[in-house]
Structure formats: structure tokens, C-alpha cells
Amino acid sequence: AQRVTQPEKLLSVFKGAPVELKCNYSYSGSPELFWYVQYSRQRLQLLLRHISRESIKGFTADLNKGETSFHLKKPFAQEEDSAMYYCALRPVIGQGGKLIFGQGTELSVKP
Amino acid sequence: EAGVTQFPSHSVIEKGQTVTLRCDPISGHDNLYWYRRVMGKEIKFLLHFVKESKQDESGMPNNRFLAERTGGTYSTLKVQPAELEDSGVYFCASTHTPGTVNTEAFFGQGTRLTVV
């Protein structure tokens, strides 16, 4: 079964601390993995995708096929990073198709 | 470029009533998706249109939900009759044609539906 798991509903850190939001997935093929973010009163937006291998707003995520994980990391959290983060899977790389979301992790960065 | 637009932003209706949600995708996006987030749970896929055709409606909860996309432009999602468990936030998203370089999904702001 296709499934995305984010084990933490809430993650609270202090400004400047490292942060890691965990994401594990189950899928038999080679999916496309994403992190979406929803800031307060804003729409859901793409943060990064594993294919791009880029760093956005200081965040990175590496796809580990052996552990079926796609954890989101940032070395120094900022208050403006506070938001809801969703890990998502698209079953086939490069094709349109539905996204399968995790439950979401609320990140709270305290001053 | 205008983003994905959803109407209304909020709707409060009584159990048994009918509600119609609307989504205007980004111009030129053939693919349109509906998702729903029920409180405390994950965002779940409802269905996928390619132009005016339903490509995948495996996530539709039951036959009280009817989605249309006449002419392949905007889409409507009708709930009739609404039940309490239909409450949640309904998201719409659109993407370019599959196989092109950028298949990022762009989301609307969502419609918060409350059934009382």
C-alpha cells in the first residue's frame, strides 16, 4: 500500500537550533517525493522535491531508498519557519498524478 | 500569473443541505485535482481531471459527492446531501500536462466546509 508517515504532529525548537522533520514512505516503485509547507493564512506551497536536489530557504531533504525516508532538515531554524509541513509522494516520477500526503508536522520555532 | 482560486473560502451548512464548491485552476493547466483534509487527519486525494475527463476518482468517499469540469476549465464539487462527516477543508490543485518539465502542483487556498 502507498503510505506516507510523519511521526511527529508537533515539533518545537528554539531559534538557531537544528531541525529535522521526519518522513517515511511505503511504495513498491520509484516515487517522486515532495515537501509542501503551509504558513499561517497562506496556501499550501511546494518547498522542495527530491528530483531537484536543491536547498530552499535553507532546507534540504535527501531521499534514502534503503530506509524509505525523506527527512527534511535545516541546520539553524528561524522564527519564520514556523508552519505546517507535509511530506508527499507521487507514485510515478515525471508524470502528473495524485499526491499522497503524510499527516503533517507543525513546526514551532520559539525566539 | 493568477493562481488556483477556490470559492467560497468558507461555507457553513446544515446537515441534509447541498453545497457546491468551485475551483478555477491556473490557465492552461489540463490537470485538476481535488483533495480534502478532515480535522486531525491527513490531506486525502479525492479525484483527478484531465481536461474535462475524470482520470481517477478512486478517492471519492461516496455517491453524495459529484465533481464536474465542463469544458475543461473550472471544476465544481457538489455535496448532496451533506453529512456531518463531510466537514473539513477542501483543496483544489492544478498541474501542467504530465511529461513536461514542471509538474509542480499549485494549490488553491481551500474551502472550509462546516456541516452542522
Coordinates of N, CA and C in Angstrom, one line a residue:
Chain A
A1 N 0.8 -1.2 0.0 CA 0.0 0.0 0.0 C 0.9 1.2 0.0
Q2 N 0.4 2.3 -0.7 CA 1.1 3.5 -0.7 C 0.8 4.3 0.6
R3 N 1.8 4.8 1.3 CA 1.6 5.4 2.5 C 2.7 6.3 2.8
V4 N 2.4 7.5 3.4 CA 3.5 8.4 3.9 C 3.2 8.7 5.4
T5 N 4.3 8.5 6.2 CA 4.1 8.7 7.6 C 5.0 9.8 8.1
Q6 N 4.4 10.7 8.9 CA 5.2 11.7 9.6 C 4.9 11.5 11.0
P7 N 5.9 11.0 11.8 CA 5.6 10.5 13.1 C 5.3 11.6 14.1
E8 N 5.8 12.8 13.9 CA 5.6 13.9 14.8 C 4.5 14.9 14.4
K9 N 3.5 15.1 15.2 CA 2.4 16.0 14.9 C 2.9 17.4 15.2
L10 N 3.7 17.6 16.2 CA 4.2 18.9 16.6 C 5.7 18.8 16.9
L11 N 6.5 19.8 16.4 CA 7.9 19.8 16.7 C 8.2 21.3 17.1
S12 N 8.7 21.4 18.3 CA 9.0 22.7 18.8 C 10.5 22.9 19.1
V13 N 11.1 23.9 18.5 CA 12.6 24.1 18.7 C 12.8 25.6 19.0
F14 N 14.0 25.9 19.4 CA 14.3 27.3 19.6 C 15.1 27.8 18.4
K15 N 14.9 29.1 18.2 CA 15.6 29.8 17.1 C 17.1 29.5 17.1
G16 N 17.6 29.1 15.9 CA 19.0 28.8 15.8 C 19.4 27.3 16.0
A17 N 18.4 26.6 16.5 CA 18.6 25.1 16.7 C 18.4 24.4 15.4
P18 N 19.1 23.2 15.3 CA 18.8 22.4 14.1 C 17.4 21.8 14.2
V19 N 16.9 21.5 13.0 CA 15.6 20.9 13.0 C 15.5 19.8 11.9
E20 N 14.8 18.7 12.3 CA 14.7 17.6 11.4 C 13.2 17.1 11.4
L21 N 12.5 17.2 10.3 CA 11.1 16.7 10.3 C 11.2 15.4 9.5
K22 N 10.7 14.4 10.2 CA 10.8 13.0 9.7 C 9.7 12.7 8.7
C23 N 10.1 11.9 7.7 CA 9.1 11.4 6.8 C 9.5 10.0 6.3
N24 N 8.7 9.0 6.4 CA 8.9 7.7 5.9 C 7.8 7.4 4.9
Y25 N 8.1 6.6 3.9 CA 7.1 6.2 3.0 C 7.1 4.7 2.7
S26 N 6.0 4.2 2.2 CA 6.0 2.8 1.7 C 5.4 2.9 0.3
Y27 N 6.2 2.3 -0.6 CA 5.8 2.3 -2.0 C 6.7 1.3 -2.7
S28 N 6.2 0.5 -3.6 CA 7.0 -0.6 -4.2 C 7.8 -0.1 -5.3
G29 N 7.5 1.0 -6.0 CA 8.2 1.5 -7.1 C 9.1 2.6 -6.8
S30 N 9.4 3.5 -7.7 CA 10.3 4.7 -7.5 C 9.4 6.0 -7.5
P31 N 9.0 6.4 -6.4 CA 8.1 7.5 -6.4 C 8.9 8.8 -6.5
E32 N 8.1 9.9 -6.6 CA 8.6 11.2 -6.5 C 8.2 11.8 -5.1
L33 N 9.2 12.3 -4.4 CA 8.9 12.8 -3.1 C 9.0 14.3 -3.0
F34 N 8.1 14.9 -2.2 CA 8.0 16.4 -2.0 C 7.8 16.7 -0.6
W35 N 8.2 18.0 -0.3 CA 7.8 18.6 1.0 C 7.0 19.8 0.6
Y36 N 5.8 19.9 1.1 CA 4.9 21.1 1.0 C 4.9 21.8 2.3
V37 N 4.7 23.1 2.3 CA 4.6 23.9 3.5 C 3.4 24.8 3.4
Q38 N 2.7 25.0 4.6 CA 1.6 25.9 4.7 C 1.8 26.9 5.8
Y39 N 2.2 28.1 5.5 CA 2.4 29.1 6.5 C 1.0 29.6 6.9
S40 N 0.9 30.3 8.1 CA -0.3 30.8 8.6 C -1.1 31.6 7.6
R41 N -2.3 31.3 7.3 CA -3.2 32.1 6.4 C -2.7 32.1 5.0
Q42 N -1.8 31.2 4.6 CA -1.4 31.1 3.2 C -1.8 29.7 2.7
R43 N -1.7 29.6 1.4 CA -2.0 28.3 0.7 C -0.8 27.3 0.8
L44 N -1.1 26.1 0.6 CA -0.1 25.1 0.6 C 0.8 25.3 -0.6
Q45 N 2.1 25.3 -0.4 CA 3.0 25.5 -1.5 C 4.2 24.6 -1.4
L46 N 4.8 24.3 -2.6 CA 5.9 23.4 -2.7 C 7.1 24.0 -2.0
L47 N 7.8 23.2 -1.2 CA 9.0 23.7 -0.6 C 10.2 23.1 -1.4
L48 N 10.2 21.8 -1.5 CA 11.2 21.2 -2.4 C 10.8 19.8 -2.8
R49 N 11.5 19.3 -3.8 CA 11.3 18.0 -4.4 C 12.6 17.2 -4.5
H50 N 12.5 15.9 -4.4 CA 13.8 15.2 -4.3 C 14.5 15.2 -5.6
I51 N 13.8 15.3 -6.7 CA 14.4 15.3 -8.0 C 15.4 16.5 -8.2
S52 N 15.0 17.7 -7.6 CA 15.7 18.9 -7.8 C 17.0 18.9 -7.1
R53 N 17.1 18.2 -6.0 CA 18.3 18.2 -5.1 C 18.7 19.6 -4.8
E54 N 17.8 20.5 -4.5 CA 18.2 21.8 -4.2 C 17.9 22.2 -2.7
S55 N 18.4 23.3 -2.3 CA 18.1 23.8 -1.0 C 17.2 25.0 -1.1
I56 N 16.1 25.0 -0.4 CA 15.2 26.1 -0.4 C 15.0 26.7 1.0
K57 N 15.2 27.9 1.2 CA 15.1 28.6 2.5 C 16.0 27.9 3.5
G58 N 17.1 27.3 3.1 CA 18.0 26.6 4.0 C 17.6 25.2 4.3
F59 N 16.5 24.7 3.8 CA 16.0 23.4 4.0 C 16.6 22.4 2.9
T60 N 16.9 21.2 3.3 CA 17.3 20.2 2.4 C 16.6 18.9 2.8
A61 N 16.5 18.0 1.8 CA 15.9 16.7 2.1 C 16.6 15.7 1.2
D62 N 17.0 14.6 1.7 CA 17.7 13.6 0.9 C 16.8 12.3 0.9
L63 N 16.6 11.8 -0.3 CA 15.8 10.6 -0.4 C 16.7 9.4 -0.1
N64 N 16.3 8.6 0.9 CA 17.1 7.4 1.3 C 16.2 6.2 0.9
K65 N 16.5 5.6 -0.2 CA 15.7 4.5 -0.7 C 15.8 3.3 0.2
G66 N 16.9 3.1 0.8 CA 17.1 1.9 1.7 C 16.2 2.0 2.9
E67 N 16.2 3.2 3.4 CA 15.3 3.4 4.7 C 14.0 3.9 4.3
T68 N 13.7 4.1 3.0 CA 12.4 4.7 2.5 C 12.1 5.9 3.4
S69 N 13.0 6.9 3.4 CA 12.8 8.1 4.2 C 13.2 9.3 3.3
F70 N 12.6 10.4 3.7 CA 12.8 11.7 3.0 C 12.7 12.8 4.1
H71 N 13.6 12.8 5.0 CA 13.6 13.7 6.1 C 14.0 15.1 5.7
L72 N 13.3 16.1 6.3 CA 13.6 17.5 6.0 C 14.5 18.1 7.1
K73 N 15.5 18.8 6.7 CA 16.5 19.3 7.6 C 16.8 20.7 7.4
K74 N 17.1 21.4 8.5 CA 17.7 22.7 8.4 C 18.6 22.9 9.6
P75 N 19.8 23.4 9.3 CA 20.8 23.5 10.4 C 20.5 24.5 11.5
F76 N 19.9 25.6 11.1 CA 19.6 26.7 12.0 C 18.1 27.2 11.8
A77 N 17.2 26.9 12.6 CA 15.8 27.2 12.4 C 15.6 28.7 12.7
Q78 N 14.7 29.3 11.9 CA 14.3 30.7 12.1 C 12.8 30.8 12.5
E79 N 12.5 31.9 13.1 CA 11.1 32.0 13.6 C 10.1 31.9 12.4
E80 N 10.5 32.5 11.3 CA 9.6 32.5 10.1 C 9.5 31.1 9.5
D81 N 10.2 30.1 10.0 CA 10.0 28.7 9.5 C 8.8 28.1 10.2
S82 N 8.2 28.7 11.2 CA 7.0 28.1 11.8 C 5.9 28.0 10.8
A83 N 5.4 26.8 10.7 CA 4.4 26.5 9.7 C 4.0 25.0 9.8
M84 N 3.1 24.6 9.0 CA 2.7 23.2 8.9 C 3.5 22.6 7.7
Y85 N 4.1 21.5 7.9 CA 4.9 20.8 6.8 C 4.3 19.5 6.5
Y86 N 4.1 19.3 5.2 CA 3.6 18.0 4.7 C 4.6 17.3 3.8
C87 N 4.8 16.1 4.1 CA 5.6 15.2 3.2 C 4.6 14.6 2.2
A88 N 5.0 14.5 0.9 CA 4.0 13.9 0.0 C 4.7 13.0 -1.0
L89 N 4.0 12.1 -1.6 CA 4.6 11.1 -2.5 C 3.7 11.1 -3.8
R90 N 4.4 11.1 -4.9 CA 3.7 11.0 -6.2 C 4.1 9.7 -6.8
P91 N 3.2 8.7 -7.1 CA 3.6 7.4 -7.4 C 4.6 7.2 -8.6
V92 N 4.5 8.1 -9.6 CA 5.4 7.9 -10.8 C 6.1 9.1 -11.1
I93 N 7.4 9.0 -11.2 CA 8.3 10.2 -11.5 C 7.9 10.8 -12.8
G94 N 7.8 12.1 -12.9 CA 7.7 12.8 -14.1 C 6.3 12.9 -14.7
Q95 N 5.4 12.2 -14.1 CA 4.0 12.1 -14.6 C 3.1 12.9 -13.6
G96 N 2.1 13.5 -14.2 CA 1.1 14.0 -13.3 C 0.4 12.9 -12.6
G97 N -0.2 13.3 -11.5 CA -0.8 12.2 -10.7 C -1.1 12.7 -9.3
K98 N -1.9 11.9 -8.6 CA -2.3 12.3 -7.3 C -1.1 12.3 -6.3
L99 N -1.2 13.1 -5.4 CA -0.2 13.2 -4.3 C -0.8 12.4 -3.1
I100 N 0.1 11.7 -2.4 CA -0.3 11.0 -1.2 C 0.4 11.7 -0.1
F101 N -0.3 12.3 0.9 CA 0.3 13.1 1.9 C 0.4 12.4 3.2
G102 N 1.4 12.8 4.0 CA 1.5 12.4 5.4 C 0.6 13.3 6.2
Q103 N 0.6 13.0 7.5 CA -0.4 13.7 8.4 C 0.0 15.1 8.7
G104 N 1.2 15.5 8.4 CA 1.7 16.8 8.6 C 2.4 17.0 10.0
T105 N 3.4 17.8 10.0 CA 4.1 18.2 11.2 C 4.0 19.7 11.4
E106 N 3.5 20.1 12.5 CA 3.5 21.5 12.8 C 4.9 21.9 13.5
L107 N 5.6 22.8 12.8 CA 6.9 23.2 13.3 C 6.7 24.6 14.0
S108 N 7.1 24.7 15.3 CA 7.0 25.9 16.0 C 8.5 26.3 16.4
V109 N 8.9 27.5 15.9 CA 10.2 27.9 16.3 C 10.1 29.1 17.3
K110 N 10.6 28.9 18.4 CA 10.5 29.9 19.5 C 11.7 30.8 19.5
P111 N 11.5 32.1 19.9 CA 12.6 33.0 19.9 C 13.5 32.8 21.1
Chain B
E1 N 0.9 35.8 -13.0 CA 0.0 34.7 -13.4 C -0.9 34.4 -12.2
A2 N -2.2 34.4 -12.5 CA -3.2 34.1 -11.4 C -3.0 32.7 -10.9
G3 N -3.2 32.5 -9.6 CA -3.0 31.2 -9.0 C -4.3 30.4 -9.1
V4 N -4.4 29.3 -8.4 CA -5.6 28.5 -8.3 C -6.6 29.2 -7.4
T5 N -7.8 29.4 -7.8 CA -8.8 30.1 -7.0 C -9.9 29.2 -6.6
Q6 N -10.3 29.3 -5.4 CA -11.4 28.5 -4.9 C -12.5 29.4 -4.3
F7 N -13.8 29.0 -4.5 CA -14.9 29.7 -4.0 C -15.9 28.7 -3.3
P8 N -16.6 29.0 -2.2 CA -16.2 30.1 -1.3 C -15.0 29.7 -0.5
S9 N -14.6 30.6 0.3 CA -13.5 30.3 1.2 C -14.0 29.6 2.5
H10 N -15.2 29.9 2.9 CA -15.9 29.3 4.0 C -17.3 29.0 3.6
S11 N -17.9 27.9 4.1 CA -19.3 27.6 4.0 C -19.8 26.8 5.2
V12 N -20.9 27.3 5.8 CA -21.5 26.6 6.9 C -22.9 26.2 6.4
I13 N -23.2 25.0 6.4 CA -24.5 24.5 6.0 C -25.0 23.5 7.0
E14 N -26.3 23.3 6.9 CA -27.0 22.3 7.8 C -26.9 20.9 7.2
K15 N -26.9 19.9 8.0 CA -26.9 18.5 7.5 C -28.2 18.4 6.6
G16 N -27.9 17.7 5.5 CA -29.0 17.5 4.5 C -29.1 18.5 3.4
Q17 N -28.4 19.6 3.6 CA -28.4 20.6 2.5 C -27.3 20.3 1.5
T18 N -27.4 21.1 0.4 CA -26.4 20.9 -0.7 C -25.4 22.0 -0.7
V19 N -24.2 21.7 -1.1 CA -23.2 22.7 -1.2 C -22.4 22.5 -2.5
T20 N -22.0 23.5 -3.1 CA -21.2 23.4 -4.4 C -20.0 24.2 -4.2
L21 N -18.8 23.6 -4.3 CA -17.5 24.2 -4.2 C -17.0 24.4 -5.7
R22 N -16.3 25.5 -5.9 CA -15.8 25.8 -7.2 C -14.3 26.0 -7.1
C23 N -13.6 25.5 -8.2 CA -12.2 25.7 -8.3 C -11.9 26.2 -9.7
D24 N -11.1 27.3 -9.8 CA -10.6 27.8 -11.1 C -9.1 27.5 -11.1
P25 N -8.6 26.6 -12.0 CA -7.2 26.2 -12.0 C -6.4 27.3 -12.7
I26 N -5.1 27.2 -12.7 CA -4.3 28.1 -13.5 C -4.5 27.9 -14.9
S27 N -4.6 29.0 -15.7 CA -4.9 28.9 -17.1 C -3.9 28.0 -17.8
G28 N -4.4 27.1 -18.6 CA -3.5 26.2 -19.4 C -3.2 24.9 -18.7
H29 N -3.6 24.8 -17.4 CA -3.3 23.5 -16.7 C -4.4 22.5 -17.0
D30 N -4.0 21.4 -17.6 CA -5.0 20.4 -18.0 C -5.5 19.6 -16.8
N31 N -4.5 19.4 -15.9 CA -4.8 18.6 -14.7 C -5.4 19.3 -13.5
L32 N -6.4 18.8 -13.0 CA -7.1 19.4 -11.8 C -7.4 18.3 -10.8
Y33 N -7.0 18.6 -9.6 CA -7.2 17.6 -8.5 C -8.0 18.2 -7.4
W34 N -8.8 17.4 -6.7 CA -9.5 17.8 -5.5 C -8.9 16.9 -4.4
Y35 N -8.7 17.6 -3.2 CA -8.2 16.9 -2.0 C -9.1 17.4 -0.9
R36 N -9.1 16.6 0.2 CA -9.8 17.0 1.4 C -9.0 16.7 2.7
R37 N -9.0 17.6 3.6 CA -8.4 17.4 4.9 C -9.5 17.5 6.0
V38 N -9.8 16.3 6.5 CA -10.7 16.2 7.6 C -9.9 16.5 8.9
M39 N -10.5 17.2 9.8 CA -9.8 17.7 11.0 C -9.0 16.6 11.7
G40 N -7.7 16.8 11.9 CA -6.9 15.9 12.6 C -6.3 14.8 11.8
K41 N -6.7 14.8 10.5 CA -6.2 13.7 9.6 C -5.4 14.3 8.4
E42 N -4.9 13.4 7.6 CA -4.0 13.8 6.5 C -4.9 14.4 5.4
I43 N -4.2 15.1 4.5 CA -4.9 15.5 3.2 C -5.0 14.3 2.3
K44 N -6.3 14.1 1.9 CA -6.6 12.9 1.1 C -7.0 13.3 -0.3
F45 N -6.6 12.5 -1.2 CA -6.9 12.7 -2.6 C -8.4 12.3 -2.8
L46 N -9.1 13.1 -3.6 CA -10.5 12.8 -4.0 C -10.6 12.3 -5.4
L47 N -10.2 13.2 -6.4 CA -10.2 12.9 -7.8 C -9.4 13.7 -8.6
H48 N -9.2 13.3 -9.8 CA -8.3 13.9 -10.8 C -8.9 14.1 -12.2
F49 N -9.0 15.3 -12.7 CA -9.5 15.5 -14.0 C -8.3 15.8 -15.0
V50 N -8.4 15.2 -16.2 CA -7.5 15.7 -17.3 C -8.4 16.3 -18.3
K51 N -8.3 17.6 -18.4 CA -9.3 18.4 -19.1 C -10.6 18.2 -18.6
E52 N -11.6 17.7 -19.4 CA -12.9 17.5 -18.8 C -13.2 16.1 -18.4
S53 N -12.2 15.2 -18.5 CA -12.4 13.8 -18.2 C -11.9 13.4 -16.9
K54 N -12.7 12.6 -16.2 CA -12.2 12.1 -14.9 C -11.2 11.0 -15.1
Q55 N -10.0 11.3 -14.7 CA -8.9 10.3 -14.9 C -8.8 9.3 -13.7
D56 N -9.1 9.8 -12.5 CA -9.0 8.9 -11.3 C -10.0 9.5 -10.3
E57 N -11.0 8.7 -10.0 CA -12.0 9.2 -8.9 C -12.0 8.2 -7.8
S58 N -10.9 7.5 -7.6 CA -10.8 6.5 -6.5 C -10.9 7.0 -5.1
G59 N -10.7 8.3 -4.9 CA -10.8 8.8 -3.6 C -12.1 9.4 -3.2
M60 N -13.1 9.4 -4.1 CA -14.4 10.0 -3.8 C -15.0 9.1 -2.7
P61 N -15.5 9.7 -1.6 CA -16.0 8.9 -0.5 C -17.2 8.1 -0.8
N62 N -18.2 8.7 -1.5 CA -19.5 8.0 -1.8 C -20.2 8.8 -2.8
N63 N -21.4 8.3 -3.2 CA -22.1 8.9 -4.3 C -22.8 10.2 -3.9
R64 N -22.6 10.7 -2.7 CA -23.1 12.1 -2.4 C -22.2 13.1 -2.9
F65 N -21.1 12.8 -3.4 CA -20.1 13.7 -4.0 C -20.1 13.6 -5.5
L66 N -20.3 14.8 -6.1 CA -20.3 14.8 -7.6 C -19.4 15.9 -8.1
A67 N -18.4 15.5 -8.9 CA -17.5 16.5 -9.4 C -17.6 16.7 -10.9
E68 N -17.5 17.9 -11.4 CA -17.7 18.1 -12.8 C -16.6 19.1 -13.3
R69 N -16.3 19.1 -14.5 CA -15.4 20.0 -15.1 C -15.7 20.2 -16.6
T70 N -16.9 20.8 -16.8 CA -17.4 21.0 -18.1 C -16.5 22.0 -18.9
G71 N -16.2 21.6 -20.1 CA -15.3 22.4 -20.9 C -13.9 22.4 -20.6
G72 N -13.5 21.7 -19.5 CA -12.1 21.5 -19.2 C -11.5 22.7 -18.5
T73 N -12.4 23.7 -18.0 CA -11.8 24.8 -17.4 C -12.0 24.7 -15.9
Y74 N -13.0 25.4 -15.3 CA -13.2 25.3 -13.9 C -13.9 24.0 -13.5
S75 N -13.8 23.7 -12.2 CA -14.5 22.5 -11.7 C -15.4 22.8 -10.6
T76 N -16.4 22.0 -10.4 CA -17.3 22.1 -9.2 C -17.3 20.8 -8.5
L77 N -17.4 20.9 -7.2 CA -17.6 19.7 -6.4 C -18.9 19.9 -5.6
K78 N -19.8 19.1 -5.8 CA -21.1 19.2 -5.1 C -21.3 18.1 -4.1
V79 N -21.8 18.5 -3.0 CA -22.0 17.5 -1.9 C -23.5 17.6 -1.6
Q80 N -24.2 16.4 -1.9 CA -25.7 16.4 -1.7 C -26.2 15.0 -1.4
P81 N -26.8 14.9 -0.2 CA -27.0 15.8 0.9 C -25.7 15.8 1.8
A82 N -25.4 16.9 2.4 CA -24.2 17.0 3.2 C -24.5 16.3 4.5
E83 N -23.4 15.6 5.0 CA -23.5 14.9 6.3 C -22.4 15.6 7.2
L84 N -22.5 15.3 8.5 CA -21.6 16.0 9.5 C -20.1 15.6 9.2
E85 N -19.9 14.4 8.7 CA -18.5 13.9 8.5 C -17.9 14.5 7.3
D86 N -18.7 15.3 6.5 CA -18.1 15.9 5.3 C -17.4 17.2 5.7
S87 N -17.5 17.6 6.9 CA -16.8 18.8 7.3 C -15.3 18.7 7.2
G88 N -14.7 19.7 6.7 CA -13.2 19.7 6.5 C -12.8 20.8 5.6
V89 N -11.6 20.8 5.2 CA -11.0 21.8 4.2 C -10.8 21.1 2.9
Y90 N -11.4 21.6 1.8 CA -11.4 21.0 0.5 C -10.4 21.8 -0.3
F91 N -9.4 21.2 -0.8 CA -8.3 21.8 -1.6 C -8.5 21.4 -3.1
C92 N -8.1 22.4 -3.9 CA -8.0 22.1 -5.3 C -6.6 22.4 -5.7
A93 N -6.1 21.6 -6.7 CA -4.7 21.8 -7.2 C -4.7 21.6 -8.7
S94 N -3.8 22.3 -9.4 CA -3.7 22.0 -10.8 C -2.2 21.9 -11.2
T95 N -1.9 21.2 -12.3 CA -0.6 21.0 -12.8 C -0.6 21.1 -14.3
H96 N 0.7 21.3 -14.8 CA 0.8 21.3 -16.3 C 0.6 19.8 -16.8
T97 N 0.6 19.7 -18.1 CA 0.5 18.4 -18.7 C 1.6 17.5 -18.2
P98 N 1.3 16.2 -17.8 CA 2.3 15.3 -17.4 C 3.3 15.1 -18.5
G99 N 4.6 14.9 -18.1 CA 5.6 14.7 -19.0 C 6.4 15.9 -19.4
T100 N 5.8 17.1 -19.1 CA 6.6 18.3 -19.3 C 7.5 18.5 -18.1
V101 N 8.4 19.5 -18.2 CA 9.4 19.7 -17.3 C 8.9 19.9 -15.9
N102 N 7.9 20.7 -15.8 CA 7.5 21.1 -14.4 C 6.1 20.6 -14.1
T103 N 6.0 19.6 -13.2 CA 4.7 19.1 -12.8 C 4.4 19.4 -11.4
E104 N 4.9 20.6 -11.0 CA 4.6 21.0 -9.6 C 3.1 21.2 -9.5
A105 N 2.5 20.8 -8.4 CA 1.1 21.0 -8.1 C 0.9 22.4 -7.4
F106 N 0.1 23.2 -7.9 CA -0.2 24.5 -7.4 C -1.6 24.4 -6.7
F107 N -1.7 24.8 -5.4 CA -2.9 24.7 -4.7 C -3.7 26.0 -4.5
G108 N -5.0 25.8 -4.4 CA -5.8 26.9 -4.0 C -5.8 27.1 -2.5
Q109 N -6.4 28.1 -2.1 CA -6.4 28.5 -0.6 C -7.3 27.6 0.2
G110 N -8.1 26.8 -0.5 CA -9.0 25.8 0.2 C -10.4 26.4 0.5
T111 N -11.4 25.6 0.7 CA -12.7 25.9 1.1 C -12.9 25.2 2.4
R112 N -13.2 25.9 3.5 CA -13.5 25.3 4.8 C -15.0 25.0 4.8
L113 N -15.4 23.8 4.8 CA -16.8 23.4 4.9 C -17.1 22.9 6.3
T114 N -18.2 23.5 6.9 CA -18.7 23.1 8.2 C -20.1 22.6 8.0
V115 N -20.4 21.4 8.4 CA -21.8 20.9 8.3 C -22.3 20.8 9.8
V116 N -23.4 21.5 10.0 CA -23.9 21.5 11.4 C -25.3 20.8 11.5

